[in-house]
Amino acid sequence: MSTMRPAHALIDLAALRHNYQLAKSLSGRKALAVIKANAYGHGAVEAAATLADLVDGFAVACLEEALELRRAGIQQPILLLEGWFEPAELELIQQHDLWCVIHHHGQLRDLEVADIRQPLTIWLKLDTGMHRVGFMPDEYPLVWRQLESSGKVRMHTHMTHFARADELDCAATEDQLRLFQHSINGLPGETSLCNSPATLAWPQAHGDWLRPGIMLYGATPFSEAQEAADQLQPVMQLDSRVIAVRQVPAGEPMGYGARYITRRPTRVGVVAMGYADGYPRHAPDGTPVLVNGQRTQLIGRVSMDMLTIDLTDLPDAGLGSPVRLWGQGLNASEVAEAAGTIAYQLFCNLNRVPRFYR
Ligand SMILES: *Cc1c(COP(=O)(O)O)cnc(C)c1O
């Protein structure tokens, strides 16, 4: 490895297990580990294998993601969060015993004409205010009853999704919860409402099945400190090294577009990490970076393969010094906030860098 480009992601699988167990301990009930989008860039097969003996099931975005897991030998329940997109998928869904969300009328029509050999396990989606997918509250009980009597499905769980659970003092989550409870009143079945922020901060909404995603990877969904979120352990360490050091006089431009002008004689470290690796190109000057475990900052625009940092106040740092872009000691959420995005996107954008597992 010493002869290779030093940029890499080190994935701490013990931290992943810790974070799942934290989610479970908060409700004491069941939790689907959400590992869609290649486990938010962490590697879906590796994440699933790591969690397999702990989880009640997994959730992914589509059949292709579920099949990858089944091919890798994952036997736990897998929920397709948007169900099927084309009726032709129903064949493989049955073959591989996948659970399906039903969220719109087109899927009901598909079911009517589908050849179903054994009943599908269905999570029915109720739109309580997110207004993205799901049946409206006034039609929901009828849809549930009709599906129940179709003989083609096993009605399993009432499901909804919160739009603003990451806002700790926002009443919208309570409103959605009340509408959910009102809408399913009198219907049999289990319940599932909570993504990561709701799992962490809205215990009154926990229900039967949590659906934690981002928290499994150790990034807080909140922009402020929060007791449960503060116990999360970062899973991905995005690391590299200083590959060049130079002394630049005061008043000199740095990099593309001369976005940063040195304010003092500056010792600049060049790091093997760029936007082609998934580091955000729009990260501003001042975005935090760790060198030898000490904080410093990005200066100048991020380029495709390199970025530049200020080493002036870190005299011990130099050529070859280890650099951490996010991970232990620097939560991806903090970097995301500086760059005007969210940790979800930083993780999902990971590219080119090799992943190593610990
Ligand atoms: C992605 C997703 C989740 C997980 O959300 P996080 O905020 O990452 O915890 C939960 N439920 C549904 C329906 C999702 O699509």
Tab-separated table of C-alpha atoms and ligand atoms in Angstrom:
chain	number	residue	atom	x	y	z
A	1	MET	CA	0.000	0.000	0.000
A	2	SER	CA	2.901	2.364	0.646
A	3	THR	CA	3.555	2.726	-3.076
A	4	MET	CA	-0.087	3.579	-3.856
A	5	ARG	CA	-2.048	6.800	-3.745
A	6	PRO	CA	-2.794	7.235	-0.050
A	7	ALA	CA	-6.479	8.238	-0.313
A	8	HIS	CA	-8.739	5.556	1.142
A	9	ALA	CA	-11.786	4.934	3.297
A	10	LEU	CA	-11.380	2.765	6.361
A	11	ILE	CA	-14.699	1.232	7.429
A	12	ASP	CA	-15.016	0.322	11.096
A	13	LEU	CA	-17.478	-2.565	11.192
A	14	ALA	CA	-17.501	-2.746	14.997
A	15	ALA	CA	-18.816	0.828	15.024
A	16	LEU	CA	-21.582	-0.211	12.624
A	17	ARG	CA	-22.666	-2.939	15.039
A	18	HIS	CA	-22.488	-0.516	17.948
A	19	ASN	CA	-24.721	1.990	16.161
A	20	TYR	CA	-27.328	-0.628	15.235
A	21	GLN	CA	-27.406	-1.836	18.828
A	22	LEU	CA	-27.833	1.742	19.988
A	23	ALA	CA	-30.886	2.095	17.734
A	24	LYS	CA	-32.369	-1.116	19.094
A	25	SER	CA	-31.704	-0.139	22.698
A	26	LEU	CA	-33.583	3.141	22.260
A	27	SER	CA	-36.896	1.435	21.511
A	28	GLY	CA	-36.448	-2.156	22.698
A	29	ARG	CA	-38.418	-3.237	19.604
A	30	LYS	CA	-37.427	-4.249	16.079
A	31	ALA	CA	-35.312	-2.363	13.558
A	32	LEU	CA	-34.669	-2.726	9.846
A	33	ALA	CA	-31.127	-1.662	9.030
A	34	VAL	CA	-31.414	0.667	6.036
A	35	ILE	CA	-28.568	-0.243	3.683
A	36	LYS	CA	-29.830	1.256	0.410
A	37	ALA	CA	-27.426	3.059	-1.932
A	38	ASN	CA	-24.616	0.606	-1.199
A	39	ALA	CA	-25.109	1.148	2.540
A	40	TYR	CA	-24.728	4.911	2.085
A	41	GLY	CA	-21.393	4.320	0.347
A	42	HIS	CA	-20.037	1.927	2.974
A	43	GLY	CA	-20.530	-1.302	0.980
A	44	ALA	CA	-23.933	-3.028	1.200
A	45	VAL	CA	-22.731	-6.629	1.227
A	46	GLU	CA	-20.096	-5.957	3.881
A	47	ALA	CA	-22.584	-3.982	5.997
A	48	ALA	CA	-25.234	-6.687	5.694
A	49	ALA	CA	-22.815	-9.482	6.550
A	50	THR	CA	-21.616	-7.515	9.574
A	51	LEU	CA	-25.139	-6.946	10.872
A	52	ALA	CA	-26.738	-10.229	9.796
A	53	ASP	CA	-26.726	-11.911	13.200
A	54	LEU	CA	-28.053	-8.785	14.942
A	55	VAL	CA	-30.790	-7.448	12.696
A	56	ASP	CA	-34.511	-8.041	12.377
A	57	GLY	CA	-34.171	-7.270	8.675
A	58	PHE	CA	-32.784	-4.907	6.072
A	59	ALA	CA	-34.294	-2.186	3.901
A	60	VAL	CA	-33.148	-1.181	0.415
A	61	ALA	CA	-34.457	1.055	-2.352
A	62	CYS	CA	-34.992	-1.447	-5.125
A	63	LEU	CA	-34.980	-5.038	-6.318
A	64	GLU	CA	-31.455	-4.770	-7.754
A	65	GLU	CA	-30.098	-3.853	-4.326
A	66	ALA	CA	-31.990	-6.717	-2.682
A	67	LEU	CA	-30.765	-9.260	-5.233
A	68	GLU	CA	-27.166	-8.243	-4.588
A	69	LEU	CA	-27.714	-9.119	-0.932
A	70	ARG	CA	-29.491	-12.413	-1.666
A	71	ARG	CA	-26.677	-13.406	-4.058
A	72	ALA	CA	-24.223	-12.723	-1.238
A	73	GLY	CA	-26.121	-15.172	0.947
A	74	ILE	CA	-28.096	-12.723	3.088
A	75	GLN	CA	-31.213	-14.579	4.266
A	76	GLN	CA	-32.828	-12.041	6.598
A	77	PRO	CA	-36.032	-10.237	5.579
A	78	ILE	CA	-35.393	-7.449	3.073
A	79	LEU	CA	-37.925	-4.659	2.564
A	80	LEU	CA	-38.086	-2.829	-0.778
A	81	LEU	CA	-38.788	0.727	0.391
A	82	GLU	CA	-40.631	1.686	-2.792
A	83	GLY	CA	-41.863	-1.809	-3.650
A	84	TRP	CA	-41.736	-2.604	-7.367
A	85	PHE	CA	-41.531	-0.159	-10.269
A	86	GLU	CA	-42.509	-2.639	-12.994
A	87	PRO	CA	-44.932	-5.559	-12.569
A	88	ALA	CA	-42.306	-7.870	-14.079
A	89	GLU	CA	-40.355	-7.527	-10.819
A	90	LEU	CA	-43.034	-9.466	-8.943
A	91	GLU	CA	-41.640	-12.770	-10.165
A	92	LEU	CA	-38.195	-12.216	-8.579
A	93	ILE	CA	-39.776	-10.623	-5.521
A	94	GLN	CA	-41.636	-13.875	-4.889
A	95	GLN	CA	-38.660	-16.076	-5.713
A	96	HIS	CA	-36.489	-14.249	-3.214
A	97	ASP	CA	-39.173	-13.730	-0.616
A	98	LEU	CA	-38.771	-9.935	-0.459
A	99	TRP	CA	-41.054	-7.660	1.516
A	100	CYS	CA	-42.679	-4.789	-0.396
A	101	VAL	CA	-43.905	-1.323	0.368
A	102	ILE	CA	-47.053	-0.429	-1.556
A	103	HIS	CA	-47.446	3.314	-1.859
A	104	HIS	CA	-49.632	4.122	-4.877
A	105	HIS	CA	-52.608	2.978	-6.928
A	106	GLY	CA	-50.543	1.794	-9.869
A	107	GLN	CA	-49.125	-0.938	-7.661
A	108	LEU	CA	-52.652	-1.988	-6.637
A	109	ARG	CA	-53.555	-2.378	-10.317
A	110	ASP	CA	-50.382	-4.416	-10.925
A	111	LEU	CA	-51.347	-6.765	-8.102
A	112	GLU	CA	-54.849	-7.325	-9.460
A	113	VAL	CA	-53.525	-8.871	-12.661
A	114	ALA	CA	-50.354	-10.436	-11.242
A	115	ASP	CA	-49.824	-14.149	-10.914
A	116	ILE	CA	-49.140	-14.497	-7.186
A	117	ARG	CA	-48.278	-17.981	-5.925
A	118	GLN	CA	-47.665	-17.157	-2.292
A	119	PRO	CA	-48.900	-14.028	-0.525
A	120	LEU	CA	-46.498	-11.059	-0.601
A	121	THR	CA	-45.584	-9.437	2.716
A	122	ILE	CA	-46.772	-5.841	2.465
A	123	TRP	CA	-45.915	-2.664	4.293
A	124	LEU	CA	-48.540	-0.081	3.348
A	125	LYS	CA	-47.390	3.508	3.152
A	126	LEU	CA	-49.502	6.286	4.589
A	127	ASP	CA	-48.778	9.884	3.641
A	128	THR	CA	-49.036	11.875	6.861
A	129	GLY	CA	-47.471	15.064	5.555
A	130	MET	CA	-44.243	14.333	3.703
A	131	HIS	CA	-46.290	14.359	0.456
A	132	ARG	CA	-43.797	12.322	-1.472
A	133	VAL	CA	-45.262	8.812	-1.555
A	134	GLY	CA	-48.082	7.033	0.249
A	135	PHE	CA	-51.870	6.855	0.360
A	136	MET	CA	-53.799	9.773	1.763
A	137	PRO	CA	-55.362	9.302	5.221
A	138	ASP	CA	-58.938	9.302	3.941
A	139	GLU	CA	-58.367	6.456	1.475
A	140	TYR	CA	-55.885	4.481	3.572
A	141	PRO	CA	-58.210	2.219	5.613
A	142	LEU	CA	-60.119	1.169	2.508
A	143	VAL	CA	-56.905	0.334	0.635
A	144	TRP	CA	-55.703	-1.714	3.615
A	145	ARG	CA	-58.991	-3.651	3.798
A	146	GLN	CA	-59.134	-4.263	0.059
A	147	LEU	CA	-55.589	-5.593	-0.012
A	148	GLU	CA	-56.322	-7.749	3.006
A	149	SER	CA	-59.258	-9.383	1.266
A	150	SER	CA	-57.435	-9.841	-2.049
A	151	GLY	CA	-55.830	-13.069	-0.861
A	152	LYS	CA	-52.635	-12.079	-2.632
A	153	VAL	CA	-50.860	-10.392	0.238
A	154	ARG	CA	-50.107	-10.637	3.907
A	155	MET	CA	-50.737	-7.210	5.417
A	156	HIS	CA	-47.869	-6.665	7.790
A	157	THR	CA	-47.060	-3.073	8.747
A	158	HIS	CA	-48.470	0.448	8.639
A	159	MET	CA	-45.701	2.778	7.585
A	160	THR	CA	-45.150	6.493	7.295
A	161	HIS	CA	-42.155	8.802	6.965
A	162	PHE	CA	-41.351	12.030	8.806
A	163	ALA	CA	-40.345	15.162	6.931
A	164	ARG	CA	-38.848	17.169	9.794
A	165	ALA	CA	-37.788	14.756	12.560
A	166	ASP	CA	-34.295	16.288	12.536
A	167	GLU	CA	-35.753	19.582	13.807
A	168	LEU	CA	-35.840	19.020	17.537
A	169	ASP	CA	-38.312	21.750	18.438
A	170	CYS	CA	-40.625	21.475	15.453
A	171	ALA	CA	-44.265	20.429	15.984
A	172	ALA	CA	-44.619	18.818	12.538
A	173	THR	CA	-43.433	15.412	13.763
A	174	GLU	CA	-46.069	15.316	16.502
A	175	ASP	CA	-48.701	16.333	13.942
A	176	GLN	CA	-47.667	13.539	11.611
A	177	LEU	CA	-47.682	11.052	14.494
A	178	ARG	CA	-51.210	12.035	15.522
A	179	LEU	CA	-52.496	11.758	11.973
A	180	PHE	CA	-50.842	8.345	11.658
A	181	GLN	CA	-52.455	7.017	14.823
A	182	HIS	CA	-55.826	8.403	13.830
A	183	SER	CA	-55.646	6.941	10.309
A	184	ILE	CA	-54.765	3.373	11.300
A	185	ASN	CA	-57.158	3.267	14.233
A	186	GLY	CA	-59.025	-0.050	14.310
A	187	LEU	CA	-56.823	-1.746	11.702
A	188	PRO	CA	-54.675	-4.770	12.603
A	189	GLY	CA	-50.952	-4.735	11.810
A	190	GLU	CA	-47.646	-3.477	13.127
A	191	THR	CA	-46.303	0.063	12.786
A	192	SER	CA	-43.163	1.719	11.432
A	193	LEU	CA	-42.494	5.451	11.452
A	194	CYS	CA	-38.951	6.254	12.464
A	195	ASN	CA	-35.926	7.118	10.362
A	196	SER	CA	-32.726	7.978	12.251
A	197	PRO	CA	-33.642	11.385	13.663
A	198	ALA	CA	-36.998	10.067	14.882
A	199	THR	CA	-35.327	6.973	16.350
A	200	LEU	CA	-32.928	9.201	18.259
A	201	ALA	CA	-35.181	12.025	19.341
A	202	TRP	CA	-38.876	11.057	19.127
A	203	PRO	CA	-39.402	7.991	21.371
A	204	GLN	CA	-43.163	8.531	21.417
A	205	ALA	CA	-43.162	7.632	17.701
A	206	HIS	CA	-41.085	4.447	17.903
A	207	GLY	CA	-43.834	1.903	17.163
A	208	ASP	CA	-42.890	-1.673	16.255
A	209	TRP	CA	-40.219	-1.229	13.597
A	210	LEU	CA	-37.511	1.414	13.420
A	211	ARG	CA	-35.855	2.172	10.091
A	212	PRO	CA	-32.474	3.668	10.997
A	213	GLY	CA	-30.180	4.649	8.119
A	214	ILE	CA	-27.677	7.451	8.570
A	215	MET	CA	-27.239	6.797	12.288
A	216	LEU	CA	-25.937	3.295	11.541
A	217	TYR	CA	-22.995	4.980	9.854
A	218	GLY	CA	-22.310	7.192	12.839
A	219	ALA	CA	-23.297	10.568	11.438
A	220	THR	CA	-25.679	12.661	13.478
A	221	PRO	CA	-28.761	13.838	11.606
A	222	PHE	CA	-28.956	16.906	13.859
A	223	SER	CA	-27.248	20.256	13.498
A	224	GLU	CA	-26.924	20.514	17.267
A	225	ALA	CA	-25.789	18.223	20.105
A	226	GLN	CA	-28.323	15.535	21.046
A	227	GLU	CA	-27.937	13.017	23.851
A	228	ALA	CA	-28.539	9.783	21.917
A	229	ALA	CA	-26.778	10.979	18.758
A	230	ASP	CA	-23.707	11.852	20.789
A	231	GLN	CA	-23.254	8.111	21.472
A	232	LEU	CA	-22.866	7.263	17.785
A	233	GLN	CA	-19.497	6.089	16.516
A	234	PRO	CA	-18.297	7.167	13.056
A	235	VAL	CA	-17.972	4.169	10.754
A	236	MET	CA	-16.157	5.674	7.777
A	237	GLN	CA	-12.729	7.259	8.167
A	238	LEU	CA	-11.867	9.100	4.955
A	239	ASP	CA	-8.107	9.367	5.126
A	240	SER	CA	-5.179	10.423	2.990
A	241	ARG	CA	-1.763	12.025	3.339
A	242	VAL	CA	0.116	15.227	2.636
A	243	ILE	CA	1.830	14.637	-0.722
A	244	ALA	CA	3.607	18.002	-1.048
A	245	VAL	CA	4.437	20.987	1.143
A	246	ARG	CA	5.252	24.476	-0.013
A	247	GLN	CA	5.854	27.897	1.456
A	248	VAL	CA	3.747	30.639	-0.129
A	249	PRO	CA	4.216	34.366	0.639
A	250	ALA	CA	1.367	36.533	1.917
A	251	GLY	CA	-1.012	37.942	-0.670
A	252	GLU	CA	-0.713	35.036	-3.112
A	253	PRO	CA	-3.671	33.243	-4.728
A	254	MET	CA	-4.242	29.535	-4.097
A	255	GLY	CA	-5.457	27.184	-6.806
A	256	TYR	CA	-8.293	27.435	-9.330
A	257	GLY	CA	-10.030	30.755	-9.543
A	258	ALA	CA	-7.737	32.211	-6.884
A	259	ARG	CA	-10.571	31.761	-4.413
A	260	TYR	CA	-8.224	32.044	-1.447
A	261	ILE	CA	-5.535	34.708	-1.067
A	262	THR	CA	-2.925	33.989	1.604
A	263	ARG	CA	-3.175	36.439	4.491
A	264	ARG	CA	0.256	35.657	5.875
A	265	PRO	CA	3.303	33.686	4.807
A	266	THR	CA	1.619	30.311	4.577
A	267	ARG	CA	2.872	26.756	4.746
A	268	VAL	CA	0.570	24.896	2.397
A	269	GLY	CA	-0.024	21.158	2.498
A	270	VAL	CA	-1.263	19.425	-0.631
A	271	VAL	CA	-3.471	16.406	0.126
A	272	ALA	CA	-4.278	13.500	-2.196
A	273	MET	CA	-8.053	13.926	-2.086
A	274	GLY	CA	-10.355	15.674	-4.507
A	275	TYR	CA	-13.887	15.885	-5.758
A	276	ALA	CA	-13.348	12.781	-7.914
A	277	ASP	CA	-13.047	10.912	-4.609
A	278	GLY	CA	-16.301	12.385	-3.372
A	279	TYR	CA	-14.898	15.219	-1.293
A	280	PRO	CA	-17.305	18.133	-1.889
A	281	ARG	CA	-15.981	20.609	-4.435
A	282	HIS	CA	-18.102	23.348	-2.909
A	283	ALA	CA	-16.393	23.051	0.513
A	284	PRO	CA	-15.427	26.625	1.420
A	285	ASP	CA	-12.158	27.946	2.797
A	286	GLY	CA	-12.120	27.090	6.488
A	287	THR	CA	-13.713	23.642	6.168
A	288	PRO	CA	-12.137	21.573	8.976
A	289	VAL	CA	-9.547	18.881	8.271
A	290	LEU	CA	-7.455	16.794	10.704
A	291	VAL	CA	-3.696	16.462	10.249
A	292	ASN	CA	-1.983	14.146	12.707
A	293	GLY	CA	-5.224	14.379	14.671
A	294	GLN	CA	-4.990	18.183	14.889
A	295	ARG	CA	-7.459	20.545	13.316
A	296	THR	CA	-6.653	22.825	10.476
A	297	GLN	CA	-8.532	24.032	7.442
A	298	LEU	CA	-9.048	23.830	3.758
A	299	ILE	CA	-7.718	26.799	1.769
A	300	GLY	CA	-8.429	27.225	-1.924
A	301	ARG	CA	-10.845	25.432	-4.185
A	302	VAL	CA	-10.932	21.637	-4.108
A	303	SER	CA	-9.653	20.156	-7.363
A	304	MET	CA	-10.313	16.758	-8.900
A	305	ASP	CA	-7.461	14.852	-7.263
A	306	MET	CA	-5.996	17.237	-4.709
A	307	LEU	CA	-6.907	19.816	-2.144
A	308	THR	CA	-4.836	22.305	-0.180
A	309	ILE	CA	-4.740	22.942	3.554
A	310	ASP	CA	-3.034	25.403	5.879
A	311	LEU	CA	-0.134	23.841	7.819
A	312	THR	CA	1.324	27.115	9.100
A	313	ASP	CA	0.293	26.458	12.710
A	314	LEU	CA	1.202	22.752	12.594
A	315	PRO	CA	5.022	22.808	12.397
A	316	ASP	CA	5.269	19.060	13.073
A	317	ALA	CA	3.114	18.224	10.073
A	318	GLY	CA	4.794	17.731	6.737
A	319	LEU	CA	5.267	15.466	3.773
A	320	GLY	CA	3.536	12.149	4.468
A	321	SER	CA	1.523	13.361	7.467
A	322	PRO	CA	-1.794	11.519	7.818
A	323	VAL	CA	-4.858	13.592	6.942
A	324	ARG	CA	-8.416	12.779	7.936
A	325	LEU	CA	-11.203	14.384	5.931
A	326	TRP	CA	-13.907	12.870	8.168
A	327	GLY	CA	-14.341	10.066	10.695
A	328	GLN	CA	-13.263	9.687	14.337
A	329	GLY	CA	-12.429	13.131	15.665
A	330	LEU	CA	-14.194	14.999	12.863
A	331	ASN	CA	-17.808	13.971	12.277
A	332	ALA	CA	-18.862	13.922	8.631
A	333	SER	CA	-21.874	15.994	9.675
A	334	GLU	CA	-19.587	18.846	10.661
A	335	VAL	CA	-17.804	18.764	7.319
A	336	ALA	CA	-21.172	18.531	5.574
A	337	GLU	CA	-22.508	21.519	7.447
A	338	ALA	CA	-19.442	23.573	6.483
A	339	ALA	CA	-19.968	22.564	2.851
A	340	GLY	CA	-23.701	23.314	2.870
A	341	THR	CA	-24.767	19.708	2.455
A	342	ILE	CA	-25.558	16.649	4.605
A	343	ALA	CA	-23.437	13.667	5.624
A	344	TYR	CA	-25.776	11.409	3.622
A	345	GLN	CA	-24.577	13.037	0.430
A	346	LEU	CA	-20.899	12.988	1.392
A	347	PHE	CA	-21.092	9.239	2.039
A	348	CYS	CA	-23.107	8.443	-1.074
A	349	ASN	CA	-20.731	10.441	-3.264
A	350	LEU	CA	-17.706	8.427	-2.181
A	351	ASN	CA	-15.924	7.406	-5.352
A	352	ARG	CA	-12.591	6.045	-6.601
A	353	VAL	CA	-11.039	5.623	-3.155
A	354	PRO	CA	-10.533	2.005	-2.098
A	355	ARG	CA	-12.492	0.865	0.946
A	356	PHE	CA	-10.746	-1.165	3.624
A	357	TYR	CA	-12.620	-2.938	6.387
A	358	ARG	CA	-11.630	-3.262	10.019
B	1	LIG	C1	-33.789	6.091	3.582
B	1	LIG	C2	-34.997	5.834	4.386
B	1	LIG	C3	-34.889	5.682	5.777
B	1	LIG	C4	-33.622	5.923	6.547
B	1	LIG	O1	-33.471	7.316	6.741
B	1	LIG	P1	-32.290	7.935	7.630
B	1	LIG	O2	-32.615	9.367	7.730
B	1	LIG	O3	-31.026	7.682	6.861
B	1	LIG	O4	-32.306	7.210	8.912
B	1	LIG	C5	-36.041	5.332	6.470
B	1	LIG	N1	-37.225	5.168	5.829
B	1	LIG	C6	-37.360	5.333	4.500
B	1	LIG	C7	-38.689	5.160	3.864
B	1	LIG	C8	-36.256	5.686	3.734
B	1	LIG	O5	-36.398	5.869	2.421
